[in-house]
PDB file of C-alpha atoms in Angstrom:
ATOM      1  CA  MET D   1       4.215 -29.129 -54.336  1.00  0.00           C
ATOM      2  CA  LYS D   2       0.900 -29.798 -52.621  1.00  0.00           C
ATOM      3  CA  LYS D   3       2.841 -31.302 -49.708  1.00  0.00           C
ATOM      4  CA  PHE D   4       4.860 -28.066 -49.432  1.00  0.00           C
ATOM      5  CA  PHE D   5       1.685 -25.930 -49.079  1.00  0.00           C
ATOM      6  CA  VAL D   6       0.236 -28.288 -46.456  1.00  0.00           C
ATOM      7  CA  ILE D   7       3.440 -28.109 -44.413  1.00  0.00           C
ATOM      8  CA  MET D   8       3.568 -24.302 -44.729  1.00  0.00           C
ATOM      9  CA  PHE D   9      -0.097 -24.067 -43.710  1.00  0.00           C
ATOM     10  CA  LEU D  10       0.527 -26.201 -40.598  1.00  0.00           C
ATOM     11  CA  ILE D  11       3.580 -24.138 -39.670  1.00  0.00           C
ATOM     12  CA  LEU D  12       1.571 -20.935 -40.054  1.00  0.00           C
ATOM     13  CA  ILE D  13      -1.249 -22.266 -37.841  1.00  0.00           C
ATOM     14  CA  PHE D  14       1.222 -23.517 -35.225  1.00  0.00           C
ATOM     15  CA  ALA D  15       3.136 -20.213 -35.158  1.00  0.00           C
ATOM     16  CA  THR D  16      -0.062 -18.164 -34.879  1.00  0.00           C
ATOM     17  CA  GLY D  17      -1.321 -20.326 -32.039  1.00  0.00           C
ATOM     18  CA  CYS D  18       1.941 -19.921 -30.127  1.00  0.00           C
ATOM     19  CA  GLY D  19       1.936 -16.130 -30.407  1.00  0.00           C
ATOM     20  CA  GLU D  20      -1.147 -15.528 -28.289  1.00  0.00           C
ATOM     21  CA  PRO D  21       0.054 -17.082 -24.990  1.00  0.00           C
ATOM     22  CA  GLN D  22       3.202 -14.984 -25.155  1.00  0.00           C
ATOM     23  CA  ALA D  23       1.115 -11.817 -25.264  1.00  0.00           C
ATOM     24  CA  LYS D  24      -1.016 -13.093 -22.395  1.00  0.00           C
ATOM     25  CA  GLY D  25       2.079 -13.874 -20.351  1.00  0.00           C
ATOM     26  CA  PHE D  26       3.374 -10.357 -20.994  1.00  0.00           C
ATOM     27  CA  GLU D  27       0.106  -8.860 -19.728  1.00  0.00           C
ATOM     28  CA  GLU D  28       0.233 -11.046 -16.621  1.00  0.00           C
ATOM     29  CA  LYS D  29       3.790  -9.886 -15.914  1.00  0.00           C
ATOM     30  CA  ASN D  30       2.613  -6.257 -16.132  1.00  0.00           C
ATOM     31  CA  ILE D  31      -0.138  -6.991 -13.618  1.00  0.00           C
ATOM     32  CA  SER D  32       2.370  -8.581 -11.252  1.00  0.00           C
ATOM     33  CA  VAL D  33       4.690  -5.582 -11.501  1.00  0.00           C
ATOM     34  CA  GLN D  34       1.788  -3.242 -10.710  1.00  0.00           C
ATOM     35  CA  GLU D  35       0.857  -5.333  -7.660  1.00  0.00           C
ATOM     36  CA  GLU D  36       4.461  -5.224  -6.420  1.00  0.00           C
ATOM     37  CA  VAL D  37       4.423  -1.428  -6.585  1.00  0.00           C
ATOM     38  CA  GLY D  38       1.654  -1.340  -3.955  1.00  0.00           C
ATOM     39  CA  MET D  39      -1.988  -0.469  -3.644  1.00  0.00           C
ATOM     40  CA  LYS D  40      -2.884   3.204  -3.982  1.00  0.00           C
ATOM     41  CA  ILE D  41      -5.319   4.682  -1.450  1.00  0.00           C
ATOM     42  CA  LYS D  42      -6.621   8.103  -0.441  1.00  0.00           C
ATOM     43  CA  ILE D  43      -6.219   9.522   3.057  1.00  0.00           C
ATOM     44  CA  GLN D  44      -8.531  12.427   3.831  1.00  0.00           C
ATOM     45  CA  ILE D  45      -7.809  14.800   6.711  1.00  0.00           C
ATOM     46  CA  GLY D  46     -10.334  17.620   6.855  1.00  0.00           C
ATOM     47  CA  GLU D  47     -10.716  18.882   3.292  1.00  0.00           C
ATOM     48  CA  LYS D  48      -7.204  17.782   2.235  1.00  0.00           C
ATOM     49  CA  ILE D  49      -6.776  14.454   0.409  1.00  0.00           C
ATOM     50  CA  PHE D  50      -3.395  12.721   0.287  1.00  0.00           C
ATOM     51  CA  ASP D  51      -2.455   9.893  -2.075  1.00  0.00           C
ATOM     52  CA  ALA D  52      -0.677   7.011  -0.364  1.00  0.00           C
ATOM     53  CA  THR D  53       0.885   3.732  -1.383  1.00  0.00           C
ATOM     54  CA  LEU D  54       0.408   0.658   0.795  1.00  0.00           C
ATOM     55  CA  GLU D  55       2.945  -2.097   1.283  1.00  0.00           C
ATOM     56  CA  ASP D  56       1.986  -5.587   0.155  1.00  0.00           C
ATOM     57  CA  ASN D  57       1.822  -7.510   3.429  1.00  0.00           C
ATOM     58  CA  SER D  58      -0.738  -9.380   5.538  1.00  0.00           C
ATOM     59  CA  ALA D  59      -1.336  -6.385   7.821  1.00  0.00           C
ATOM     60  CA  THR D  60      -2.320  -4.078   4.953  1.00  0.00           C
ATOM     61  CA  ARG D  61      -4.458  -6.749   3.298  1.00  0.00           C
ATOM     62  CA  GLU D  62      -6.362  -7.119   6.574  1.00  0.00           C
ATOM     63  CA  LEU D  63      -6.569  -3.349   7.108  1.00  0.00           C
ATOM     64  CA  VAL D  64      -7.988  -2.724   3.619  1.00  0.00           C
ATOM     65  CA  LYS D  65     -10.860  -5.119   4.388  1.00  0.00           C
ATOM     66  CA  ASN D  66     -12.109  -2.391   6.760  1.00  0.00           C
ATOM     67  CA  PHE D  67     -12.132   0.369   4.084  1.00  0.00           C
ATOM     68  CA  PRO D  68     -13.681   2.826   3.823  1.00  0.00           C
ATOM     69  CA  LEU D  69     -12.476   3.531   7.333  1.00  0.00           C
ATOM     70  CA  GLU D  70     -12.894   6.719   9.363  1.00  0.00           C
ATOM     71  CA  VAL D  71     -11.073   6.985  12.688  1.00  0.00           C
ATOM     72  CA  GLU D  72     -10.343   9.606  15.321  1.00  0.00           C
ATOM     73  CA  MET D  73      -6.543   9.737  15.632  1.00  0.00           C
ATOM     74  CA  ILE D  74      -4.984  10.953  18.864  1.00  0.00           C
ATOM     75  CA  GLU D  75      -1.989  13.310  19.017  1.00  0.00           C
ATOM     76  CA  LEU D  76       1.197  11.856  20.509  1.00  0.00           C
ATOM     77  CA  ASN D  77       4.709  13.273  21.029  1.00  0.00           C
ATOM     78  CA  GLY D  78       4.301  16.184  18.610  1.00  0.00           C
ATOM     79  CA  ASN D  79       5.210  13.946  15.676  1.00  0.00           C
ATOM     80  CA  GLU D  80       2.477  11.324  15.236  1.00  0.00           C
ATOM     81  CA  LYS D  81      -1.229  10.552  15.365  1.00  0.00           C
ATOM     82  CA  TYR D  82      -2.527   7.133  16.395  1.00  0.00           C
ATOM     83  CA  PHE D  83      -5.699   5.080  16.588  1.00  0.00           C
ATOM     84  CA  ARG D  84      -6.111   1.863  18.595  1.00  0.00           C
ATOM     85  CA  PHE D  85      -8.203  -0.885  17.024  1.00  0.00           C
ATOM     86  CA  ASN D  86     -10.149  -3.249  19.245  1.00  0.00           C
ATOM     87  CA  LYS D  87      -8.509  -6.180  17.440  1.00  0.00           C
ATOM     88  CA  ASN D  88      -5.015  -7.264  16.478  1.00  0.00           C
ATOM     89  CA  PHE D  89      -3.707  -7.274  12.924  1.00  0.00           C
ATOM     90  CA  PRO D  90      -1.042  -9.621  11.582  1.00  0.00           C
ATOM     91  CA  SER D  91       2.323  -7.997  12.118  1.00  0.00           C
ATOM     92  CA  ALA D  92       5.910  -8.363  10.961  1.00  0.00           C
ATOM     93  CA  ASP D  93       7.576  -5.870  13.286  1.00  0.00           C
ATOM     94  CA  LYS D  94      11.007  -4.512  12.494  1.00  0.00           C
ATOM     95  CA  LYS D  95      13.136  -2.142  14.519  1.00  0.00           C
ATOM     96  CA  PHE D  96      13.307   1.319  12.958  1.00  0.00           C
ATOM     97  CA  SER D  97      15.948   3.904  13.791  1.00  0.00           C
ATOM     98  CA  GLU D  98      13.923   6.679  12.162  1.00  0.00           C
ATOM     99  CA  THR D  99      10.420   7.267  10.890  1.00  0.00           C
ATOM    100  CA  HIS D 100       9.547   9.879   8.279  1.00  0.00           C
ATOM    101  CA  SER D 101       6.704  12.280   7.667  1.00  0.00           C
ATOM    102  CA  GLY D 102       3.960  10.375   5.871  1.00  0.00           C
ATOM    103  CA  ASP D 103       4.886   6.930   7.219  1.00  0.00           C
ATOM    104  CA  LEU D 104       1.866   4.799   8.039  1.00  0.00           C
ATOM    105  CA  MET D 105       2.769   2.087  10.542  1.00  0.00           C
ATOM    106  CA  LEU D 106       1.247  -0.594  12.725  1.00  0.00           C
ATOM    107  CA  TYR D 107       2.517  -0.617  16.302  1.00  0.00           C
ATOM    108  CA  SER D 108       1.983  -3.504  18.703  1.00  0.00           C
ATOM    109  CA  SER D 109      -0.466  -5.241  16.298  1.00  0.00           C
ATOM    110  CA  SER D 110      -3.371  -2.898  17.084  1.00  0.00           C
ATOM    111  CA  TYR D 111      -2.209   0.730  16.797  1.00  0.00           C
ATOM    112  CA  LEU D 112      -2.473   2.539  13.476  1.00  0.00           C
ATOM    113  CA  VAL D 113       0.176   5.299  13.485  1.00  0.00           C
ATOM    114  CA  LEU D 114       0.569   8.176  11.042  1.00  0.00           C
ATOM    115  CA  PHE D 115       3.831  10.120  11.399  1.00  0.00           C
ATOM    116  CA  TYR D 116       3.752  13.755  10.353  1.00  0.00           C
ATOM    117  CA  LYS D 117       7.356  14.619  11.327  1.00  0.00           C
ATOM    118  CA  ASN D 118      10.649  12.772  10.958  1.00  0.00           C
ATOM    119  CA  PHE D 119      11.487  11.095  14.237  1.00  0.00           C
ATOM    120  CA  SER D 120      14.383   9.081  15.689  1.00  0.00           C
ATOM    121  CA  THR D 121      13.053   5.946  17.354  1.00  0.00           C
ATOM    122  CA  ASN D 122      13.948   2.587  18.860  1.00  0.00           C
ATOM    123  CA  TYR D 123      10.447   1.148  18.494  1.00  0.00           C
ATOM    124  CA  ASN D 124       9.346  -1.802  16.377  1.00  0.00           C
ATOM    125  CA  TYR D 125       6.709  -1.301  13.693  1.00  0.00           C
ATOM    126  CA  THR D 126       5.111  -3.074  10.777  1.00  0.00           C
ATOM    127  CA  ARG D 127       5.265  -0.769   7.776  1.00  0.00           C
ATOM    128  CA  LEU D 128       1.807  -0.317   6.233  1.00  0.00           C
ATOM    129  CA  GLY D 129       2.595   2.350   3.653  1.00  0.00           C
ATOM    130  CA  LYS D 130       3.507   5.956   3.027  1.00  0.00           C
ATOM    131  CA  ILE D 131       1.856   9.165   1.903  1.00  0.00           C
ATOM    132  CA  ASP D 132       3.284   9.862  -1.537  1.00  0.00           C
ATOM    133  CA  ASN D 133       3.764  13.606  -1.033  1.00  0.00           C
ATOM    134  CA  PRO D 134       3.650  14.548   2.672  1.00  0.00           C
ATOM    135  CA  ALA D 135       4.791  18.177   2.163  1.00  0.00           C
ATOM    136  CA  GLU D 136       1.609  19.686   3.683  1.00  0.00           C
ATOM    137  CA  LEU D 137       0.911  16.873   6.148  1.00  0.00           C
ATOM    138  CA  GLU D 138       2.221  18.569   9.316  1.00  0.00           C
ATOM    139  CA  LYS D 139       0.270  21.745   8.588  1.00  0.00           C
ATOM    140  CA  THR D 140      -2.874  19.735   7.767  1.00  0.00           C
ATOM    141  CA  VAL D 141      -2.915  17.547  10.907  1.00  0.00           C
ATOM    142  CA  GLY D 142      -2.330  20.431  13.322  1.00  0.00           C
ATOM    143  CA  ALA D 143      -1.668  20.022  17.035  1.00  0.00           C
ATOM    144  CA  GLY D 144      -4.698  18.068  18.310  1.00  0.00           C
ATOM    145  CA  ASN D 145      -6.698  14.959  17.585  1.00  0.00           C
ATOM    146  CA  ILE D 146      -8.002  14.559  14.038  1.00  0.00           C
ATOM    147  CA  SER D 147     -10.577  12.622  12.054  1.00  0.00           C
ATOM    148  CA  VAL D 148      -8.938  10.631   9.242  1.00  0.00           C
ATOM    149  CA  LYS D 149     -10.678   8.778   6.443  1.00  0.00           C
ATOM    150  CA  PHE D 150      -8.984   5.948   4.516  1.00  0.00           C
ATOM    151  CA  VAL D 151     -10.480   4.981   1.125  1.00  0.00           C
ATOM    152  CA  LYS D 152      -9.414   2.619  -1.670  1.00  0.00           C
TER     153      LYS D 152
END
C-alpha cells in the first residue's frame, strides 16, 4: 500500500512538472502569431494620425531603427508622396500591377513612398506596410508637399 502512494506521488509530481512547459509553449506561439501579423505604427500628417501595419522584412526592420522619423514628402503624379533617404535600405523588390491608397513602399532602395490613391503601375517596390484605414488619406495629404511623422 505504501508503494502505491509513493508511485502515485511520483506520477503527480511528474504530471505537474510537465504541465508548465506546455503553457509556456502556448504563450510563445501567441507571441509568434502576433509578430507575424506585423508591427503597428502611427503615421502623423498634420493633426491627423493614421494607424498602420508594417510588413516583417529587412527593409522595415532597418527603417524602424530610424523612428521616430519626421520627413518632408514630395508630391508626385497626383497619387503619391515620396522622400529620398541618403542611404539605401535592404530591398526585396517585386513588380506590382497596382498600388492602393495607404500603401507604404520602398522604391529603388532609398525612396520611401506613400500612395494616397489607387494607381496602375509597372514599377518594382518593396512593400513596407499599409495604413489600416486610409479613407481620409487623400483629403489629409492634399496637393503639395507634406511633413510626415512615423512613430512606433
